[in-house]
XYZ file of C-alpha atoms in Angstrom:
474
model
C 18.027 -23.645 1.507
C 16.295 -23.871 -1.914
C 12.919 -23.757 -0.138
C 14.040 -20.695 1.828
C 15.212 -18.937 -1.341
C 11.968 -19.787 -3.139
C 9.927 -18.449 -0.218
C 12.003 -15.262 -0.174
C 11.606 -14.757 -3.930
C 7.842 -15.357 -3.684
C 7.490 -12.875 -0.812
C 9.506 -10.213 -2.623
C 7.474 -10.740 -5.803
C 4.196 -10.381 -3.924
C 5.517 -7.258 -2.188
C 6.366 -5.698 -5.538
C 2.887 -6.606 -6.764
C 1.382 -4.961 -3.695
C 3.353 -1.775 -4.377
C 2.299 -1.832 -8.050
C -1.354 -2.158 -7.039
C -1.053 1.102 -5.098
C -0.834 2.973 -8.408
C -4.389 2.188 -9.599
C -5.732 2.501 -6.046
C -4.388 6.070 -5.971
C -6.768 6.908 -8.852
C -9.853 5.983 -6.821
C -9.977 9.141 -4.623
C -10.010 11.366 -7.711
C -12.692 9.257 -9.387
C -14.851 9.188 -6.248
C -14.568 12.962 -5.723
C -15.458 13.743 -9.335
C -18.458 11.448 -9.258
C -19.771 12.764 -5.938
C -19.253 16.448 -6.786
C -21.212 16.012 -9.990
C -24.333 14.692 -8.229
C -27.531 16.816 -8.213
C -27.367 17.381 -4.440
C -23.829 18.843 -4.657
C -22.725 20.785 -7.760
C -25.176 19.189 -10.205
C -22.585 18.992 -12.990
C -23.142 15.929 -15.136
C -19.720 16.275 -16.749
C -17.971 15.700 -13.393
C -20.146 12.720 -12.565
C -19.561 11.162 -15.984
C -15.801 11.752 -15.708
C -15.672 9.980 -12.351
C -17.796 7.100 -13.613
C -15.581 6.798 -16.703
C -12.518 6.354 -14.484
C -14.284 3.675 -12.448
C -15.468 1.806 -15.531
C -11.919 1.742 -16.948
C -10.256 0.460 -13.774
C -9.347 -2.932 -15.352
C -7.387 -1.097 -18.065
C -5.787 1.162 -15.433
C -4.809 -1.943 -13.423
C -3.147 -3.503 -16.481
C -1.117 -0.366 -17.222
C -0.192 0.288 -13.582
C 0.951 -3.276 -12.863
C 2.990 -3.514 -16.061
C 4.615 -0.164 -15.287
C 5.012 -0.715 -11.538
C 6.750 -4.078 -12.005
C 9.094 -2.823 -14.716
C 12.750 -2.590 -13.719
C 13.268 1.044 -14.620
C 9.687 2.258 -15.049
C 9.623 1.809 -18.863
C 6.788 3.538 -20.657
C 6.892 0.932 -23.440
C 6.051 -1.792 -20.927
C 3.076 0.219 -19.654
C 1.833 0.579 -23.246
C 2.280 -3.160 -23.757
C 0.143 -3.762 -20.653
C -2.706 -1.706 -22.130
C -2.469 -3.417 -25.519
C -2.336 -6.875 -23.967
C -5.411 -6.151 -21.823
C -7.358 -5.182 -24.936
C -6.171 -8.333 -26.728
C -6.950 -10.635 -23.806
C -10.329 -9.059 -23.023
C -11.495 -9.003 -26.651
C -10.375 -12.575 -27.349
C -12.006 -13.905 -24.172
C -15.254 -12.070 -24.867
C -15.307 -13.500 -28.391
C -14.657 -17.043 -27.194
C -17.027 -16.967 -24.189
C -19.436 -13.997 -24.343
C -20.978 -12.723 -21.125
C -18.131 -13.453 -18.683
C -17.441 -10.853 -15.957
C -13.689 -11.111 -16.458
C -12.530 -7.549 -17.098
C -10.737 -7.187 -13.768
C -8.952 -10.534 -13.927
C -7.958 -9.718 -17.515
C -6.446 -6.441 -16.309
C -4.481 -8.152 -13.549
C -3.281 -11.005 -15.766
C -2.349 -8.696 -18.637
C -0.248 -6.512 -16.328
C 1.461 -9.476 -14.657
C 2.090 -11.331 -17.921
C 3.527 -8.221 -19.546
C 5.893 -7.585 -16.632
C 7.118 -11.208 -16.425
C 7.540 -11.785 -20.164
C 9.167 -8.413 -20.854
C 11.652 -8.976 -18.031
C 12.532 -12.407 -19.428
C 12.718 -11.179 -23.024
C 15.420 -8.621 -22.205
C 17.862 -11.492 -21.808
C 17.287 -12.754 -25.348
C 19.951 -12.190 -27.978
C 18.693 -10.904 -31.328
C 20.487 -10.876 -34.684
C 22.694 -7.863 -35.263
C 20.261 -6.126 -37.584
C 17.577 -6.234 -34.875
C 19.798 -4.989 -32.017
C 18.277 -1.462 -32.007
C 14.939 -3.100 -31.097
C 16.464 -5.257 -28.343
C 14.852 -3.360 -25.458
C 11.161 -3.280 -26.338
C 10.047 -5.225 -29.385
C 10.690 -8.848 -28.253
C 8.957 -8.308 -24.923
C 5.947 -6.598 -26.473
C 5.457 -9.297 -29.112
C 6.039 -12.244 -26.801
C 3.817 -10.815 -24.027
C 1.002 -10.298 -26.553
C 1.378 -13.914 -27.661
C 1.400 -15.111 -24.044
C -1.803 -13.182 -23.295
C -3.523 -14.737 -26.305
C -2.456 -18.185 -25.102
C -4.059 -17.444 -21.723
C -7.491 -17.138 -23.316
C -8.211 -20.881 -23.516
C -7.381 -21.845 -19.887
C -9.001 -18.642 -18.623
C -12.245 -19.375 -20.492
C -12.388 -22.789 -18.801
C -11.263 -21.880 -15.280
C -12.604 -18.374 -14.731
C -16.352 -19.237 -14.408
C -15.489 -21.636 -11.562
C -13.072 -19.194 -9.916
C -15.593 -16.363 -10.141
C -18.216 -18.504 -8.426
C -15.751 -19.195 -5.621
C -14.827 -15.517 -5.219
C -18.488 -14.480 -5.278
C -19.276 -17.106 -2.633
C -16.374 -15.853 -0.498
C -17.229 -12.154 -0.838
C -21.034 -12.394 -0.780
C -21.689 -15.221 1.657
C -18.679 -15.979 3.862
C -17.224 -12.505 4.408
C -20.637 -11.025 5.164
C -20.906 -13.210 8.282
C -19.384 -11.942 11.550
C -16.798 -14.773 11.572
C -15.806 -14.151 7.959
C -15.589 -10.394 8.460
C -13.433 -10.930 11.570
C -10.995 -13.163 9.660
C -10.797 -10.698 6.763
C -10.127 -7.777 9.109
C -7.338 -9.571 10.982
C -5.680 -10.823 7.786
C -5.991 -7.413 6.123
C -4.030 -5.727 8.920
C -1.470 -8.515 9.353
C -0.508 -8.256 5.681
C 0.272 -4.521 5.874
C 3.950 -4.878 6.992
C 4.531 -7.080 3.934
C 2.700 -4.704 1.597
C 0.322 -7.510 0.600
C -3.002 -6.101 1.822
C -3.529 -4.553 -1.620
C -3.256 -8.030 -3.148
C -5.955 -9.294 -0.772
C -8.236 -6.327 -1.496
C -7.794 -6.707 -5.255
C -8.586 -10.424 -5.048
C -11.856 -9.638 -3.291
C -12.653 -7.095 -6.022
C -12.619 -9.660 -8.829
C -16.197 -10.869 -8.388
C -19.190 -9.873 -10.482
C -20.780 -7.702 -7.783
C -17.721 -5.487 -7.410
C -17.286 -5.180 -11.168
C -20.849 -3.897 -11.347
C -20.147 -1.545 -8.440
C -17.113 -0.165 -10.268
C -19.054 0.407 -13.471
C -21.751 2.362 -11.587
C -19.240 4.199 -9.330
C -20.592 2.653 -6.126
C -18.450 1.932 -3.029
C -16.849 -1.516 -2.938
C -17.234 -4.352 -0.417
C -20.308 -2.858 1.273
C -21.074 -6.083 3.057
C -17.996 -6.394 5.249
C -15.615 -3.423 5.248
C -17.780 -0.989 7.219
C -15.841 -1.997 10.318
C -12.703 -0.327 8.978
C -14.202 3.120 9.647
C -14.266 2.872 13.486
C -10.665 1.610 13.477
C -9.149 4.068 11.008
C -11.140 7.188 11.980
C -11.213 6.609 15.741
C -9.178 3.594 16.890
C -5.762 4.541 15.554
C -6.077 8.150 16.779
C -6.883 6.566 20.160
C -3.640 4.575 19.869
C -1.735 7.823 19.191
C -3.349 9.364 22.282
C -2.226 6.356 24.358
C 1.355 6.657 23.056
C 1.385 10.363 23.919
C 0.140 9.704 27.472
C 2.653 6.896 27.924
C 5.572 9.094 26.878
C 4.415 11.816 29.271
C 4.356 9.277 32.097
C 7.828 8.000 31.206
C 9.234 11.558 31.115
C 10.195 11.114 27.459
C 9.789 13.590 24.600
C 5.994 13.393 24.032
C 6.154 13.921 20.230
C 2.679 15.467 20.453
C 2.865 17.294 17.111
C 4.062 14.181 15.305
C 1.392 11.937 16.833
C -1.344 14.499 16.145
C -0.285 14.623 12.481
C -0.390 10.826 12.235
C -3.816 10.696 13.905
C -5.280 13.321 11.559
C -3.763 11.599 8.509
C -5.496 8.369 9.495
C -8.820 9.934 10.496
C -9.223 12.305 7.551
C -7.813 10.483 4.536
C -7.445 6.902 5.794
C -3.648 6.554 5.422
C -2.763 4.331 8.362
C 0.734 3.090 7.531
C 2.657 5.843 9.374
C 0.957 4.865 12.633
C 1.023 1.112 12.062
C 4.715 1.096 11.163
C 5.503 2.772 14.487
C 4.794 -0.529 16.215
C 4.481 -3.186 13.481
C 8.069 -4.409 13.939
C 9.281 -2.857 17.182
C 6.194 -3.733 19.254
C 4.518 -6.769 17.649
C 2.079 -7.263 20.534
C 0.608 -3.844 19.811
C 0.254 -4.710 16.139
C -1.397 -8.046 16.919
C -3.854 -6.272 19.226
C -4.556 -3.775 16.441
C -5.260 -6.616 13.968
C -7.611 -8.376 16.416
C -9.472 -5.144 17.178
C -9.881 -4.533 13.439
C -11.393 -7.977 13.038
C -13.662 -7.316 16.026
C -14.887 -4.054 14.489
C -15.715 -5.748 11.181
C -17.508 -8.557 13.009
C -19.625 -6.120 15.071
C -20.621 -4.119 11.982
C -21.526 -7.328 10.173
C -23.643 -8.537 13.087
C -25.455 -5.181 13.334
C -26.118 -5.010 9.593
C -24.025 -1.855 9.077
C -23.070 -1.694 5.411
C -20.932 1.229 4.277
C -18.480 0.563 1.479
C -15.243 2.348 0.635
C -13.850 3.770 -2.564
C -10.178 3.917 -1.572
C -9.742 4.043 2.232
C -11.927 4.338 5.298
C -11.259 7.872 6.457
C -13.595 10.823 6.896
C -13.342 11.812 3.231
C -14.378 8.340 2.098
C -17.183 8.216 4.659
C -18.618 11.500 3.373
C -18.619 10.072 -0.157
C -20.072 6.692 0.853
C -22.466 7.718 3.637
C -25.617 8.186 1.546
C -25.318 4.817 -0.213
C -24.763 2.858 3.015
C -27.116 1.222 5.489
C -27.225 2.257 9.168
C -24.268 4.555 8.463
C -24.893 6.738 11.524
C -24.008 3.930 13.930
C -20.385 4.091 12.814
C -19.979 7.260 14.907
C -20.912 5.849 18.361
C -19.107 2.625 17.498
C -16.045 4.669 16.556
C -16.084 6.517 19.884
C -16.199 3.138 21.641
C -13.155 1.965 19.667
C -11.277 5.173 20.468
C -11.672 4.325 24.157
C -10.807 0.644 23.559
C -7.613 1.471 21.687
C -6.568 4.110 24.209
C -7.072 1.800 27.203
C -5.584 -1.332 25.638
C -2.548 0.422 24.153
C -1.901 2.246 27.429
C -1.852 -1.102 29.186
C 0.348 -2.823 26.593
C 2.807 0.077 26.354
C 3.809 -0.539 29.957
C 5.494 -3.750 28.733
C 6.299 -3.018 25.061
C 8.787 -0.315 23.946
C 8.565 1.729 20.748
C 11.314 2.977 18.429
C 10.496 6.665 18.944
C 13.309 8.670 20.598
C 13.481 7.498 24.174
C 15.859 9.825 25.990
C 14.648 11.913 28.956
C 13.053 15.242 28.060
C 15.846 17.350 29.506
C 18.497 15.590 27.381
C 16.584 15.325 24.116
C 14.788 18.642 23.674
C 17.892 20.746 22.852
C 18.833 18.361 20.050
C 15.334 17.984 18.620
C 14.887 21.729 18.444
C 17.613 22.163 15.823
C 17.220 19.124 13.555
C 15.172 18.293 10.451
C 15.787 21.268 8.134
C 12.664 22.585 6.434
C 14.333 22.860 3.015
C 13.664 19.539 1.211
C 17.066 19.440 -0.460
C 18.919 20.054 2.801
C 16.791 17.386 4.479
C 17.674 14.923 1.692
C 21.368 15.755 2.127
C 21.094 15.086 5.863
C 19.433 11.725 5.167
C 22.194 10.857 2.695
C 24.857 11.615 5.324
C 22.986 9.483 7.847
C 22.766 6.625 5.330
C 26.504 6.630 4.809
C 26.724 8.886 1.764
C 25.763 8.480 -1.865
C 28.372 5.773 -2.412
C 26.704 3.579 0.205
C 23.259 3.804 -1.434
C 22.518 1.214 -4.138
C 18.756 1.176 -4.713
C 15.690 3.034 -3.489
C 11.928 2.740 -3.883
C 9.089 4.755 -2.381
C 5.676 3.399 -1.407
C 3.327 6.106 -0.100
C 4.767 6.739 3.372
C 7.862 4.541 3.459
C 11.192 4.428 1.676
C 12.791 1.056 0.949
C 16.575 1.247 0.641
C 19.461 -1.017 -0.232
C 22.903 -0.070 1.081
C 26.364 -1.546 0.592
C 27.222 -1.631 4.309
C 24.606 -1.346 7.049
C 27.348 -0.426 9.541
C 27.746 2.950 7.782
C 24.098 3.877 8.501
C 23.867 6.057 11.621
C 20.520 4.845 12.988
C 20.797 7.114 16.028
C 20.251 10.173 13.789
C 17.177 8.924 11.930
C 14.655 9.961 14.590
C 16.136 13.450 14.835
C 15.607 13.904 11.087
C 11.889 13.179 11.453
C 11.915 9.470 10.565
C 8.864 7.975 12.272
C 10.253 4.458 12.449
C 12.709 2.202 10.648
C 13.146 -1.510 10.117
C 16.437 -3.259 9.262
C 15.362 -6.242 7.147
C 18.815 -7.731 6.566
C 22.483 -6.695 6.299
C 21.808 -4.626 3.170
C 18.126 -3.622 3.227
C 16.173 -1.271 5.491
C 12.830 0.551 5.394
C 12.321 4.129 6.621
C 8.815 5.221 7.582
C 8.798 8.928 6.712
C 5.088 9.742 6.466
C 4.009 12.292 3.819
C 7.654 13.317 3.212
C 8.650 9.950 1.718
C 8.043 10.848 -1.933
C 9.588 14.307 -1.524
C 12.800 12.983 0.028
C 13.056 10.189 -2.556
C 12.764 12.705 -5.390
C 15.416 14.980 -3.903
C 17.867 12.103 -3.365
C 17.382 10.926 -6.951
C 17.979 14.456 -8.213
C 21.216 14.638 -6.227
C 22.220 11.219 -7.577
C 21.636 12.346 -11.173
C 23.799 15.436 -10.622
C 26.614 13.212 -9.398
C 25.997 10.605 -12.145
C 25.373 7.916 -9.538
C 23.000 5.156 -10.773
C 20.279 4.252 -8.276
C 18.165 1.176 -8.888
C 14.456 0.797 -8.190
C 14.555 -2.658 -6.557
C 15.979 -2.566 -3.010
C 15.033 -6.205 -2.467
C 17.236 -7.444 -5.311
C 20.993 -7.862 -4.893
C 23.154 -6.148 -7.523
C 24.863 -8.321 -10.117
C 27.843 -10.123 -8.734
C 26.693 -9.794 -5.107
C 25.484 -12.907 -3.318
C 23.725 -13.030 -0.029
C-alpha cells in the first residue's frame, strides 16, 4: 500500500508539473509569430523580430515564473515573483562559481520547482505572533531563495555530466531512426497522463536547444519532423475513419464535431481533443496512434527530413519553420500517405473497438441533439453544473487547454448520459471522486463561467482535483 500511495503521489505531482509547463509553452506561438513577421521577406520590421527573439531568449525566466505559479495552490502572484527572483539568484551564483555553463534552462526549471515545493511546505510553519501578518509569503520566499542558493554547489558538479548525457541523447541517439521511433511512441503514450510536456522540456535542456532558443530557431530539428505528417494529416484521417464508421453503424455521424477536431489538429497542432476520444475508451486505437507516430519520426529520420517546431506541429508551425528546415517539401507527400494509413487502420480497428461518442441510432438521437448545448456560455455552464450534480457536489476544478479535471463529492450524482448532449467530446472517470471532461476549445470558457457562478454563491472551489479535501481519506 505505501508503494501504491507513493506511486500515486509521484504520478499526480508529475501531472501537475506537465500542466504547469503548458504555461510557458503557450508563449511560444506568440514569440514565433513576432519573429517571423519581422523578417525581411515578410513585413521587414526589426522591432517585431527583436521582440520575438527577446521572448525566446528569456524562456528560462518564463519557465521559472510559470512553474512556480502553476504549482501554487491558489495561483499566488507572490510565489510567481519568488520563482523569478530565485532563478536570477541561482543563475547568477552558478555563473559566478562555474562560468561558461549552458545551464539557464535547468536553472529555470529548478528555480520554479524549488519555489513551489518550499513555499508549499513553509505555509505550515508557525511564526511568532508579531510576524503573523507575513505568514503567507515571507517564510516561503526567504527559505526558497536559500534552498536555491544551496543548489548551486551540487548543480555545478553534476550539471556538466548531465548536459553531456542529454546532448548525447538528443544529438546522437534520437537522430537515428530507432531513437526517433522510441521518442515518438513515448511522446504520444504520455499524453493521457499530461507528461509529454515533461519529456519535451527534458529534451530542451541541452546546449544546442538553448542556442536555438536564443536565436529564435525551431527546436529539435533532428527528430521531430515526423510529428507533422501525424498531426496535420494522420489525425484528420482518423477523424475521417470515425465518421465513416458511424455512418456504417447508422449512428449520429458527428460530422461537424469531427471536422472541427481535424481542423484544430491540422492548423494549430492541438491534438488532445482527438486523442482523448479514444485514449481511454479505445486503447487499441491509441496504441496504434502511438506506433504510427513513432513510425513517422523514424521515416523522417531515415530520409534526412529535418524540420523543427516552435510549439506544435500544425500548419501554422510548418509555415514558420519551413524555410529553416531540410527537405521540408517531402512532409506533404508523406503526410498524404499517413492520412491514408490512419484512415484504413482506424476503419479496421473501429470494427472491434467502440468509442464513447453518442451511440444511439440516428432516428432516436437526432431529435435530442438538435435542442441541446445552449450557445450562451453561462447557460451552458449551468447545464454542466446540473449534470455534475449541482454546485454542492463540485469540490475542485482545473483546466488544461482542452480538458477539465474535476473532483466531486459523489460520482453517483453525475449524470454521464447527458455529457455528450452538452457537447462533451469524451470523459474519463479516474476514481470515485475524480473525472476528466474533454471539452475542446470550450474548456477554459466553461471553467471560467462555473467559477464565476461559484463566487456569486460564495462556494469555494479548489484548484487541485487530484488532492482529497482535508478530513477525507480515500
